[in-house]
Tab-separated table of C-alpha atoms in Angstrom:
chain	number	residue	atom	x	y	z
U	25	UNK	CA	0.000	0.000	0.000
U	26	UNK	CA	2.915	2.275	0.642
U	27	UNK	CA	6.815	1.945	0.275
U	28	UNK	CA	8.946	4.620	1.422
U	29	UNK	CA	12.503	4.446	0.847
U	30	UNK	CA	15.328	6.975	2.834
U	31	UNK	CA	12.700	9.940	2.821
U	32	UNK	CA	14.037	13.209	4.740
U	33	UNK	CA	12.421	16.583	4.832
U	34	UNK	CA	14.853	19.243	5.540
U	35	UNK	CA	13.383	22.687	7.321
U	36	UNK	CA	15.797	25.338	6.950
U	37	UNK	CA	18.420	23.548	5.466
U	38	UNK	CA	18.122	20.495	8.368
U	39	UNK	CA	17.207	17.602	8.385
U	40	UNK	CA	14.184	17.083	10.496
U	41	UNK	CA	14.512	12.988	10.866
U	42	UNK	CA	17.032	10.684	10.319
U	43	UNK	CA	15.960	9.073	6.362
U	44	UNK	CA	13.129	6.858	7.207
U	45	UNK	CA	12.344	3.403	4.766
U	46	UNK	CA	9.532	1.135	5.299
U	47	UNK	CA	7.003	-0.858	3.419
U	48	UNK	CA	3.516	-1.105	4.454
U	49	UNK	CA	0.648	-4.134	3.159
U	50	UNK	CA	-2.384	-4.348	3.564
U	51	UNK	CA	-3.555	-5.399	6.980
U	52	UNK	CA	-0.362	-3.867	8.706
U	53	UNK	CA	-0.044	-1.076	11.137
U	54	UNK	CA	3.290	0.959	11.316
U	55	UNK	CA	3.832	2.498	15.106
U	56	UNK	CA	6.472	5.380	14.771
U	57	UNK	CA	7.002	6.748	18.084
U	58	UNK	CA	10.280	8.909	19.160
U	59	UNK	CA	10.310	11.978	21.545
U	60	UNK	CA	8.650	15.788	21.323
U	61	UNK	CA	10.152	17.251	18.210
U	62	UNK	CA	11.451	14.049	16.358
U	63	UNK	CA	9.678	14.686	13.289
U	64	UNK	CA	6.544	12.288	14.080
U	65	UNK	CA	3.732	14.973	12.332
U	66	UNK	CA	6.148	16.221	9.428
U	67	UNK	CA	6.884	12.318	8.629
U	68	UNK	CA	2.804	12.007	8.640
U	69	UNK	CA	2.169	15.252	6.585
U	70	UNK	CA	4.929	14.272	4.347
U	71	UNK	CA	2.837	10.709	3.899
U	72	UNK	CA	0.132	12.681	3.735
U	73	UNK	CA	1.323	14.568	0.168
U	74	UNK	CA	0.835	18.135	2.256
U	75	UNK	CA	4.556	18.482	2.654
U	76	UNK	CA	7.215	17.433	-0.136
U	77	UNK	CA	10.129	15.295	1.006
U	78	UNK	CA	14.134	16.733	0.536
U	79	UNK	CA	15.066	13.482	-0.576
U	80	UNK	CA	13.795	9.906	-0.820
U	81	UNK	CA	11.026	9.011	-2.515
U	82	UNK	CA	7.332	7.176	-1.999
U	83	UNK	CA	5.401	5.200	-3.630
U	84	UNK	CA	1.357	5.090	-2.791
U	85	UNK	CA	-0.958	2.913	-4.473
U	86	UNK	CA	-4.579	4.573	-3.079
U	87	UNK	CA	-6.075	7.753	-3.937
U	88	UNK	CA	-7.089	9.192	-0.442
U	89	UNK	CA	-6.321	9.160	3.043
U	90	UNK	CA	-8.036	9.347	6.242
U	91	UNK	CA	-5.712	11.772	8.473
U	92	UNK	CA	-6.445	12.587	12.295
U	93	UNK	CA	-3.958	15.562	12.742
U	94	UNK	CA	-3.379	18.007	15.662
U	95	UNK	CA	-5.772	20.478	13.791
U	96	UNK	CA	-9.151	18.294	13.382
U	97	UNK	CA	-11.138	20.032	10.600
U	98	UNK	CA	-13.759	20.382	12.662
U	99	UNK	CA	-16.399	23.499	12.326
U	100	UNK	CA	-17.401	25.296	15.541
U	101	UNK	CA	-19.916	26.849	14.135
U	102	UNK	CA	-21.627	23.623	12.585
U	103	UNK	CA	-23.352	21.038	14.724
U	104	UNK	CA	-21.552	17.286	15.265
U	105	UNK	CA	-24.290	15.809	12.676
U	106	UNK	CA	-23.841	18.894	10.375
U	107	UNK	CA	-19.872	18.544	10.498
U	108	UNK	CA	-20.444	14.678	9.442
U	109	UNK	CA	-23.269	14.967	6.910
U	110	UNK	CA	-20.838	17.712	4.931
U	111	UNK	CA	-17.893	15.154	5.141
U	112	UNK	CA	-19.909	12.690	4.171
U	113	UNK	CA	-21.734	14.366	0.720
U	114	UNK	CA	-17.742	16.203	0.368
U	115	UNK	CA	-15.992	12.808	0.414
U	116	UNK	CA	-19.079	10.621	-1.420
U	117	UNK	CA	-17.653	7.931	-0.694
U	118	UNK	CA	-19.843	6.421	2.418
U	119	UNK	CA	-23.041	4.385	2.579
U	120	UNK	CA	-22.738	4.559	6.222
U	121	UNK	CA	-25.307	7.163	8.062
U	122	UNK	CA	-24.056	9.439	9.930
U	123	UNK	CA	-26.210	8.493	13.128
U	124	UNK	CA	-24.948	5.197	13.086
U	125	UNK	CA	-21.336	6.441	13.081
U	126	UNK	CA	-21.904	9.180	15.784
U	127	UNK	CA	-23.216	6.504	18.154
U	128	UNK	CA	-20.223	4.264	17.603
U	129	UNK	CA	-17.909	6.920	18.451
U	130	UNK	CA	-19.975	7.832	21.657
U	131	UNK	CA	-21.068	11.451	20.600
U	132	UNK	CA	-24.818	10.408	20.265
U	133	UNK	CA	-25.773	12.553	23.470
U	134	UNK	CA	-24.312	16.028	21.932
U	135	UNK	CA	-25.000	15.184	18.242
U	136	UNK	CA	-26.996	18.402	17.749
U	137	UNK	CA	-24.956	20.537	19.582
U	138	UNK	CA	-22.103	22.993	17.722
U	139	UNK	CA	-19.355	21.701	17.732
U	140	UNK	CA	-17.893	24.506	19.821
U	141	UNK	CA	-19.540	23.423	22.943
U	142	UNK	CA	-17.980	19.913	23.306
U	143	UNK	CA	-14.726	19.032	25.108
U	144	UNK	CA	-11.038	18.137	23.338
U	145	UNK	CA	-11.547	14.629	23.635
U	146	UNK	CA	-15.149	14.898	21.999
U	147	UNK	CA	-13.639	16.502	19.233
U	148	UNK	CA	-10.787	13.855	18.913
U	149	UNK	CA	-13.764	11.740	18.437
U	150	UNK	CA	-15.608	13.422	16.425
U	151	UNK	CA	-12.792	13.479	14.054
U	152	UNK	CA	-12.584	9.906	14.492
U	153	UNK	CA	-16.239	9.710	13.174
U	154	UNK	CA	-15.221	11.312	10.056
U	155	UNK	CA	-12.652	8.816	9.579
U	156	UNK	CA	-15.350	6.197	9.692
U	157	UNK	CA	-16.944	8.006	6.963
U	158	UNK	CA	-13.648	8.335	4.415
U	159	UNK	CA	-13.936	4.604	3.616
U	160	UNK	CA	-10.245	5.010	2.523
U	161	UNK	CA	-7.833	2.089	2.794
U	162	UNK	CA	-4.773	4.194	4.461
U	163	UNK	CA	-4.946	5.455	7.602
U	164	UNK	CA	-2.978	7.969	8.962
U	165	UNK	CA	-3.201	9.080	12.705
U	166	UNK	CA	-1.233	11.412	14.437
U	167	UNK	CA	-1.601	10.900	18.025
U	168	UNK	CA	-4.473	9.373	17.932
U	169	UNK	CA	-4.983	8.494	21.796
U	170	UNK	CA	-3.911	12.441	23.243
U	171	UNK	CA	-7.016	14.283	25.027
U	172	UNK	CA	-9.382	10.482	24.838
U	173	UNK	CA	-10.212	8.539	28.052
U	174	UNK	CA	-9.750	5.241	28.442
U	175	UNK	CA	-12.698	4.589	26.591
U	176	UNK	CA	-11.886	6.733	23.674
U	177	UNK	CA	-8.509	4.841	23.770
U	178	UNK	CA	-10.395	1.560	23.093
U	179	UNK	CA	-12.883	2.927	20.740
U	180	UNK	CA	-9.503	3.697	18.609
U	181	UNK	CA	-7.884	0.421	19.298
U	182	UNK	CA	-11.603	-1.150	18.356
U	183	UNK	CA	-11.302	1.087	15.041
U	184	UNK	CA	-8.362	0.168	14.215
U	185	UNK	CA	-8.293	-3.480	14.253
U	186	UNK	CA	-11.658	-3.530	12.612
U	187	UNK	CA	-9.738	-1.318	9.663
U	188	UNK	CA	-6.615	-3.814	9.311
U	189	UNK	CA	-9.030	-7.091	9.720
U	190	UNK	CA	-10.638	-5.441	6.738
U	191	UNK	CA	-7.613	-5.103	4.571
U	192	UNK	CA	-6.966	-1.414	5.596
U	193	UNK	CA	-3.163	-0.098	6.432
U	194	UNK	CA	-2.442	2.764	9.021
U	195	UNK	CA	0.394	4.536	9.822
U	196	UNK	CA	0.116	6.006	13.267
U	197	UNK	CA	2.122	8.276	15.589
U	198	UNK	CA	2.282	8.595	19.382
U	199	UNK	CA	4.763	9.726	21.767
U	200	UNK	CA	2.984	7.867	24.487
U	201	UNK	CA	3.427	3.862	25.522
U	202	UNK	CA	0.192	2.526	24.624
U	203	UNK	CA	0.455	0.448	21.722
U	204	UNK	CA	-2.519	-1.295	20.023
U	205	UNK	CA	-2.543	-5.106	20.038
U	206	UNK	CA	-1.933	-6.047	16.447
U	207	UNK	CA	-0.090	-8.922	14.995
U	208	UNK	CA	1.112	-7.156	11.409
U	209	UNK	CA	2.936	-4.080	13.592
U	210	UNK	CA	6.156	-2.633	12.413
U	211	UNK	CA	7.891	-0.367	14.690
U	212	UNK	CA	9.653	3.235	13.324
U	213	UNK	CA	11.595	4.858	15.631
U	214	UNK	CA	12.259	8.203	14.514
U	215	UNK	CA	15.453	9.950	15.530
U	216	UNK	CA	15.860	13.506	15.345
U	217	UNK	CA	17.957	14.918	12.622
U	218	UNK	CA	19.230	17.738	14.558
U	219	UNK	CA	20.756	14.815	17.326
U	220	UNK	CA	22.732	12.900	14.670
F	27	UNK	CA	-13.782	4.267	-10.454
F	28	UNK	CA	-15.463	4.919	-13.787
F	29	UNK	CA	-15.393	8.490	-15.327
F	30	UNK	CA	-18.716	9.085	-14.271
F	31	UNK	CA	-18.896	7.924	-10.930
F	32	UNK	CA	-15.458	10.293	-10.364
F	33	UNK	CA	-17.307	13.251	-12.498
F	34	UNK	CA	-20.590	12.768	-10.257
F	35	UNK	CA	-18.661	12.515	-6.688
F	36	UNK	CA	-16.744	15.896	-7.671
F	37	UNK	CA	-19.913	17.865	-8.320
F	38	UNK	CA	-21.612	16.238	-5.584
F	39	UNK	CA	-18.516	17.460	-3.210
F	40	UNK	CA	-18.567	21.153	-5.001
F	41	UNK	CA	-22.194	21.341	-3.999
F	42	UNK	CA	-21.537	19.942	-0.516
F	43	UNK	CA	-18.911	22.903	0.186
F	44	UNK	CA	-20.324	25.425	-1.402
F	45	UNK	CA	-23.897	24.743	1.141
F	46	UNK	CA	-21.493	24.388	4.118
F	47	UNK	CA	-19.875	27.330	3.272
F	48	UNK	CA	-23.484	29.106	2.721
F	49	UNK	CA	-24.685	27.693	6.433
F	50	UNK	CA	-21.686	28.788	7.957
F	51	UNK	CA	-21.785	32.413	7.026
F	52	UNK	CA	-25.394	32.304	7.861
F	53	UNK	CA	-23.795	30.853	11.062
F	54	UNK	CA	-21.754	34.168	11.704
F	55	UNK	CA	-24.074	37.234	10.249
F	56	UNK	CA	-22.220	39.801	11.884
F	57	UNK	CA	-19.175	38.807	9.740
F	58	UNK	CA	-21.178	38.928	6.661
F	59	UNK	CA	-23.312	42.251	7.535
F	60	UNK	CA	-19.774	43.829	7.887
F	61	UNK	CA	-18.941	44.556	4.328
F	62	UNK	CA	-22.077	46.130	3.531
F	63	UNK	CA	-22.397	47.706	6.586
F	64	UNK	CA	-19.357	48.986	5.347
F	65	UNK	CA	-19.447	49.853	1.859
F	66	UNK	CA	-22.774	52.192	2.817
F	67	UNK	CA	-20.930	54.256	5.397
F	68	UNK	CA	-17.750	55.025	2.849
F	69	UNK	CA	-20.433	56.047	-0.019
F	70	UNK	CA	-22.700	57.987	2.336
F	71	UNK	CA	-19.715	59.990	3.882
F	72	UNK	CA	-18.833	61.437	0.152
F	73	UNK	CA	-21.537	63.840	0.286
F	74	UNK	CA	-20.600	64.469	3.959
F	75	UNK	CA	-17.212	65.293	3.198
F	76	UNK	CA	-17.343	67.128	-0.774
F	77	UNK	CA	-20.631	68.521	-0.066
F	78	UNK	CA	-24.334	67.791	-1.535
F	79	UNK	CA	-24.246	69.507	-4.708
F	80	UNK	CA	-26.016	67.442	-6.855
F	81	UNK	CA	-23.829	67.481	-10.042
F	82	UNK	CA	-20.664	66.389	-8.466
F	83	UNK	CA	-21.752	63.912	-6.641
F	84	UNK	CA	-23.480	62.500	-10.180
F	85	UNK	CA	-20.129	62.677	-11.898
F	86	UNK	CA	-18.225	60.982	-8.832
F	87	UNK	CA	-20.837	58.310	-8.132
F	88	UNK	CA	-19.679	55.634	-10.311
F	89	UNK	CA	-15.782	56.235	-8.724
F	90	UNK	CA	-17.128	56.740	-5.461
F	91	UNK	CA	-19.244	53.296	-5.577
F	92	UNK	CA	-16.949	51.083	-7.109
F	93	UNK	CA	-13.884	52.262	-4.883
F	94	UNK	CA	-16.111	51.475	-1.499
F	95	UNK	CA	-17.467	47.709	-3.327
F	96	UNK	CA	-13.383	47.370	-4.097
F	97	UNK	CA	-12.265	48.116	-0.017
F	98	UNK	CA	-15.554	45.819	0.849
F	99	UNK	CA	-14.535	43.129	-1.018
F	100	UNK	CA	-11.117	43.109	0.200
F	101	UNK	CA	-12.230	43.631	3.728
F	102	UNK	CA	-14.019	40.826	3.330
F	103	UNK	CA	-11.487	38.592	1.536
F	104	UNK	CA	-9.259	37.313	4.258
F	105	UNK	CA	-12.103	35.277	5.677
F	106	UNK	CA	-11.996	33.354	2.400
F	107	UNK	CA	-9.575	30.294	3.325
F	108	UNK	CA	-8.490	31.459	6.689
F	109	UNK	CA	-10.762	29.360	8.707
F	110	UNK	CA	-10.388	26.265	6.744
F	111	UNK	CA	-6.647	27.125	7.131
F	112	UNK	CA	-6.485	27.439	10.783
F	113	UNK	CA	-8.601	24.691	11.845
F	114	UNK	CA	-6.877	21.894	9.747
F	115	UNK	CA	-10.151	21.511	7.388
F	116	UNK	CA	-8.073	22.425	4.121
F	117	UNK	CA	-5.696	20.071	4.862
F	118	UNK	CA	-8.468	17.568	4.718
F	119	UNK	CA	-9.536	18.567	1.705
F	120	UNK	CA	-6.201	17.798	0.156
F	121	UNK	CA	-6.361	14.478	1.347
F	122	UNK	CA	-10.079	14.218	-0.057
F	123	UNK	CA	-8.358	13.093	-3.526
F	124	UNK	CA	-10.213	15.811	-5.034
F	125	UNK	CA	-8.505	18.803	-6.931
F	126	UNK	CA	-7.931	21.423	-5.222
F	127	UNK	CA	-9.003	23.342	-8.059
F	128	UNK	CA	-12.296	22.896	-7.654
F	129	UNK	CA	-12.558	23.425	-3.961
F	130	UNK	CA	-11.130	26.844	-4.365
F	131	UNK	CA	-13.736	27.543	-7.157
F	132	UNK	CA	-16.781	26.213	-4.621
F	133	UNK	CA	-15.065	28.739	-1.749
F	134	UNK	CA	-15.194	31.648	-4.490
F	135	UNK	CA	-18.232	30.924	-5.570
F	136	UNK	CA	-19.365	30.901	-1.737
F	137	UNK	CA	-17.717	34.499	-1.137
F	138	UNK	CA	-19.114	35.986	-3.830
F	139	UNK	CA	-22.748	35.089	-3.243
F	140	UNK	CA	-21.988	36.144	0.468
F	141	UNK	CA	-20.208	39.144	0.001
F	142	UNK	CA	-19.952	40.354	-3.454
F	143	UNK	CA	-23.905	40.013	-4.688
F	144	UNK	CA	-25.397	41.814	-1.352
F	145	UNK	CA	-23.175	44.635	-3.080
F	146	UNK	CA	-24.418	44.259	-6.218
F	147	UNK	CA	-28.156	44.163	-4.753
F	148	UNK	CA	-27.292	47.023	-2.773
F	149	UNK	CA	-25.859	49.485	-5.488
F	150	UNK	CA	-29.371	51.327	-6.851
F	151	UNK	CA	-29.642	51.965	-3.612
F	152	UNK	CA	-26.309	53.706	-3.589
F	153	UNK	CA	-26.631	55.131	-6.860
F	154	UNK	CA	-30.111	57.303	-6.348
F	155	UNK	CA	-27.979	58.864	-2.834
F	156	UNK	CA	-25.009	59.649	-5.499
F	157	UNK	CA	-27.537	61.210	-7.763
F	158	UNK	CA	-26.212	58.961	-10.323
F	159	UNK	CA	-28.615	59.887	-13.856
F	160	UNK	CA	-31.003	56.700	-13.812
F	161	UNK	CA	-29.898	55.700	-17.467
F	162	UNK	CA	-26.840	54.564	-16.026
F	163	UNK	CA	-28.354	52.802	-13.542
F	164	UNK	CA	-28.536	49.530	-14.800
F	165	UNK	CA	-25.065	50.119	-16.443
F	166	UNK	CA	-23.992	50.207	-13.094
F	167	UNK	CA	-25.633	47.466	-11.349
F	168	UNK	CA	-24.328	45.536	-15.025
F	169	UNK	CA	-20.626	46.394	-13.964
F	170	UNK	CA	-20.754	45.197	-10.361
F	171	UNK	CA	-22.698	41.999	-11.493
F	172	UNK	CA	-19.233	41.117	-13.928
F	173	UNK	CA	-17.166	43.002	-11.949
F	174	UNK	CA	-17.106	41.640	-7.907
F	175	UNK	CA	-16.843	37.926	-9.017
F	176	UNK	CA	-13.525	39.057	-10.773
F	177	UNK	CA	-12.313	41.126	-7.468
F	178	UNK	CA	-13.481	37.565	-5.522
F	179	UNK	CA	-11.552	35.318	-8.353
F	180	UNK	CA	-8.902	37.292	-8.246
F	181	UNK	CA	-8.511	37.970	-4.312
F	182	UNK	CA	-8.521	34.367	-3.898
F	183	UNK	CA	-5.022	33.928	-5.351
F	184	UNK	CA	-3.752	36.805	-3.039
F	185	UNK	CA	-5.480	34.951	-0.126
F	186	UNK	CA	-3.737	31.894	-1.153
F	187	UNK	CA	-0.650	33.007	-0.871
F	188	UNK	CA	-0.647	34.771	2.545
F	189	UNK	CA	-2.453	33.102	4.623
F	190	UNK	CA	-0.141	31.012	6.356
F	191	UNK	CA	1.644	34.520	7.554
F	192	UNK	CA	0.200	36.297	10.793
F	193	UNK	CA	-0.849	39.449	9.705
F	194	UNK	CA	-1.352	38.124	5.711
F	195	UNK	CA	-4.447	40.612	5.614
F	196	UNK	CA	-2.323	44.014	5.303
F	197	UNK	CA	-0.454	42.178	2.803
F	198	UNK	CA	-3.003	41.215	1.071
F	199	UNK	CA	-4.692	44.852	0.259
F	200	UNK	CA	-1.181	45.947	-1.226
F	201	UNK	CA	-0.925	42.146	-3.512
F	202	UNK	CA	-4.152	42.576	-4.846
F	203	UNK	CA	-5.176	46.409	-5.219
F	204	UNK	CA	-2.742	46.872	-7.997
F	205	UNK	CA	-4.536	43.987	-9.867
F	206	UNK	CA	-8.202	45.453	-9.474
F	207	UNK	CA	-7.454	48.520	-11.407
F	208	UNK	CA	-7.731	47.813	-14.615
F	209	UNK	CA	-11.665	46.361	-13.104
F	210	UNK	CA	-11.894	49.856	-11.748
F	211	UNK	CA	-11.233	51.907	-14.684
F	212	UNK	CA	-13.043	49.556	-17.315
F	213	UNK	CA	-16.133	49.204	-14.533
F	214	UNK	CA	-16.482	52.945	-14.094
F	215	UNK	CA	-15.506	54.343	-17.825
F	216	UNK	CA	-18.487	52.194	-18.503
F	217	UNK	CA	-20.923	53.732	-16.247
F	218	UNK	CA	-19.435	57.240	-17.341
F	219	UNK	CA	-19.855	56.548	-21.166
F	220	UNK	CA	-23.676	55.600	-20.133
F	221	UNK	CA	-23.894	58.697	-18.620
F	222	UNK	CA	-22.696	60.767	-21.182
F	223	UNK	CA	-25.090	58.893	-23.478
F	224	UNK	CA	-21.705	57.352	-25.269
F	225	UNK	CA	-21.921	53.723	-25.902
F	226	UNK	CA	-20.919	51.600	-23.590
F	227	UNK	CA	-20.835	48.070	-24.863
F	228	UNK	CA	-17.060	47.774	-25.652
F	229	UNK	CA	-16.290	48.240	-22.075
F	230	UNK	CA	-18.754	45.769	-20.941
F	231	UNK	CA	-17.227	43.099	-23.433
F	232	UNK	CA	-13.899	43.782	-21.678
F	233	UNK	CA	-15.341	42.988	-17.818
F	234	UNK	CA	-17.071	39.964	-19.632
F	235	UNK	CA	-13.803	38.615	-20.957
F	236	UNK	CA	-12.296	39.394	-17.816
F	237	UNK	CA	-14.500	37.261	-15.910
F	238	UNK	CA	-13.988	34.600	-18.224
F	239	UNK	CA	-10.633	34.725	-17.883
F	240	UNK	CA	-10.257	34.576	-14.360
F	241	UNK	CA	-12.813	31.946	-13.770
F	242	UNK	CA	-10.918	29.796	-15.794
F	243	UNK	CA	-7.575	30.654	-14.584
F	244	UNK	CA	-8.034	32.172	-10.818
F	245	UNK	CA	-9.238	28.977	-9.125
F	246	UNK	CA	-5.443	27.003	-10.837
F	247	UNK	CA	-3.275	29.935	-9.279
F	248	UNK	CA	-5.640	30.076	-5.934
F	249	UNK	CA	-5.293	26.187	-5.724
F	250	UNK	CA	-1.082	26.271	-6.346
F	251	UNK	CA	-1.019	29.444	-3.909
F	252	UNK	CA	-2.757	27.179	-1.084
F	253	UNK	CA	-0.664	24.190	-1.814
F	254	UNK	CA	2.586	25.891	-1.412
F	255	UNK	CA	1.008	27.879	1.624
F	256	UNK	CA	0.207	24.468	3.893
F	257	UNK	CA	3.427	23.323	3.401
């Protein structure tokens, strides 16, 4: 699904990471995890096609991506169901309804209210709604599990493993020690440029 | 996916931004009461400030109205990607798969009906307190019809490409003000032929092909300008 060979992004003339390579299936899950300031969201966005890479190259064989980021995409001044129905018609790609997602991710008490009004981790989740919605094969999730209670934390483990079991890939990104409990993970350990 | 299917989900996600985009200004009046709010305080200070004398303030209308639509327009310009910018939604739609292209396009389209056609609505209005001669009227409500999508078309590239700095806004007025004068003096040598009883029509061709020509190329530059911006 994606094969990345030695690919470095330089900001201001330095390398941000150490050249990363990896190959990803179909049903695997890549963990990259490394300290604050490794590089973990520029390797994502770089995946992602919003940032070019300095050197290496990658090879991706879908169309779209699901992304969680650190900035959610989520509307304040539209409703949880409103922010889901637009993704929904935007990406055209879902036959699930949005009710059905909203109560999977737990929102189903506040789905009428703006989004404004909810808390960080009900964001996080609604975000994770919309990711329900993308129907895309490659995942990728940067820090997935910050601002989510334990519960959140196993709704995304839940996701997750119901994506790979369906022939889905992720790449995912945490500076924290939970890992999810998948067979087909690699492990990417990211080392600063500016260290080396 | 077939052609068609690909064809049908891009028109169906054009139409899905351009109503959220609709529902969210709705969603914040205020913000979109503020450039006509606007544009009638600068015309109705004119007469204010040069005096009420009936004949100059016919011969400066057309000026006079077009220069407050321009500032209006711009005032109202900045909002145009910024909050899709800030709160991580554009980079969404980059990962939709769709072009970029034609989200910009959906986002102009947006702007304009919010804040370029309440001017257009709003200009006989303006024109019977400018004393403008009611022959040239229409003419003038005709210019600001071709002439604001171009200022939002055109705006959008200048958006583009500040909006990842902190203060892009002042920026912005000096990138794009010395590309809506050649709109300016085409819109209002129109208006001023039609009130000299001169014809007219040449100078409406030229707003027409100017429209064309930045509908087809404004949304390309807008979408490169927000592609180099995110990263």
């Amino acid at each position: 699904m994606l094969s990345v060979s030695k690919i470095n992004f330089e900001r201001y003339f330095e390398p941000v990471f150490e050249p990363v390579s990896f190959e990803l299936k179909a049903g695997q899950l890549l963990l990259v995890t490394g300290s604050n300031g490794c590089g973990k969201t520029t390797l994502i966005r770089v995946l992602a096609d919003i940032l070019y890479p300095t050197s290496g190259e990658f090879l991706r064989r879908t169309d779209s991506m699901g992304y969680v980021g650190h900035y959610l995409g989520i509307k304040d001044d539209l409703s949880v169901i409103e922010n889901l129905r637009f993704m929904r018609d935007f990406l055209g790609t879902s036959r699930r309804s949005c009710k059905d997602v909203i109560r999977q991710v737990g929102l189903g008490r506040v789905s009428e209210q703006l989004a404004r009004t909810l808390s960080a981790g009900q964001r996080k989740r609604c975000a994770l709604a919309r990711l329900l919605l993308s129907n895309t094969k490659l995942w990728l999730l940067d820090e997935p599990y910050s601002n989510l209670d334990q519960e959140g934390v196993n709704l995304v483990d839940d996701m997750l493993i119901a994506h790979l079991e369906t022939g889905g890939a992720c790449v995912l990104a945490t500076h924290g020690n939970h890992r999810p409990n998948w067979a087909g993970t690699q492990d990417c350990r990211l080392i600063s440029g500016a260290a080396a | 996916m077939t052609p068609e299917q690909q064809s049908g989900s891009m028109a169906s996600a054009f139409f899905a931004l351009l109503r959220r985009d609709l529902l969210l200004a709705f969603r914040r009046r205020t913000e979109m009461l503020f450039p006509i709010v606007f544009l009638l305080v600068v015309v109705s200070l004119f007469p204010l400030g040069i005096g009420p004398s009936p004949a100059l303030l016919a011969r400066i209308a057309p000026g006079v109205i077009w220069i407050a639509a321009l500032l209006a327009t711009v005032i109202s310009l900045d909002g145009l990607f910024r909050s899709d910018f800030e709160d991580g939604t554009l980079e969404q739609f980059v990962l939709s798969g769709h072009p970029l292209t034609l989200i910009s396009l959906a986002k102009i389209l947006a702007h304009w009906l919010v804040a370029g056609l309440p001017l257009v609505l709003m200009s006989p209005l303006l024109a019977v307190w400018m004393n403008l001669p009611i022959e040239s009227l229409g003419v003038m409500v005709l210019t600001l019809a071709l002439g604001t999508p171009i200022l939002s078309l055109i705006g959008s590239i200048g958006v583009g490409l500040t909006i990842s700095l902190k203060r892009g806004g002042q920026l912005l007025s000096l990138l794009v003000f010395p590309l809506y004068v050649p709109i300016l003096i085409i819109a209002t040598a129109a208006v001023m032929a039609a009130s000299d009883g001169l014809p007219y029509t040449a100078f409406l061709g030229l707003l027409v092909a100017g429209l064309i020509t930045s509908v087809t190329l404004a949304p390309f530059a807008a979408a490169a300008a927000l592609k180099i911006s995110l990263s």
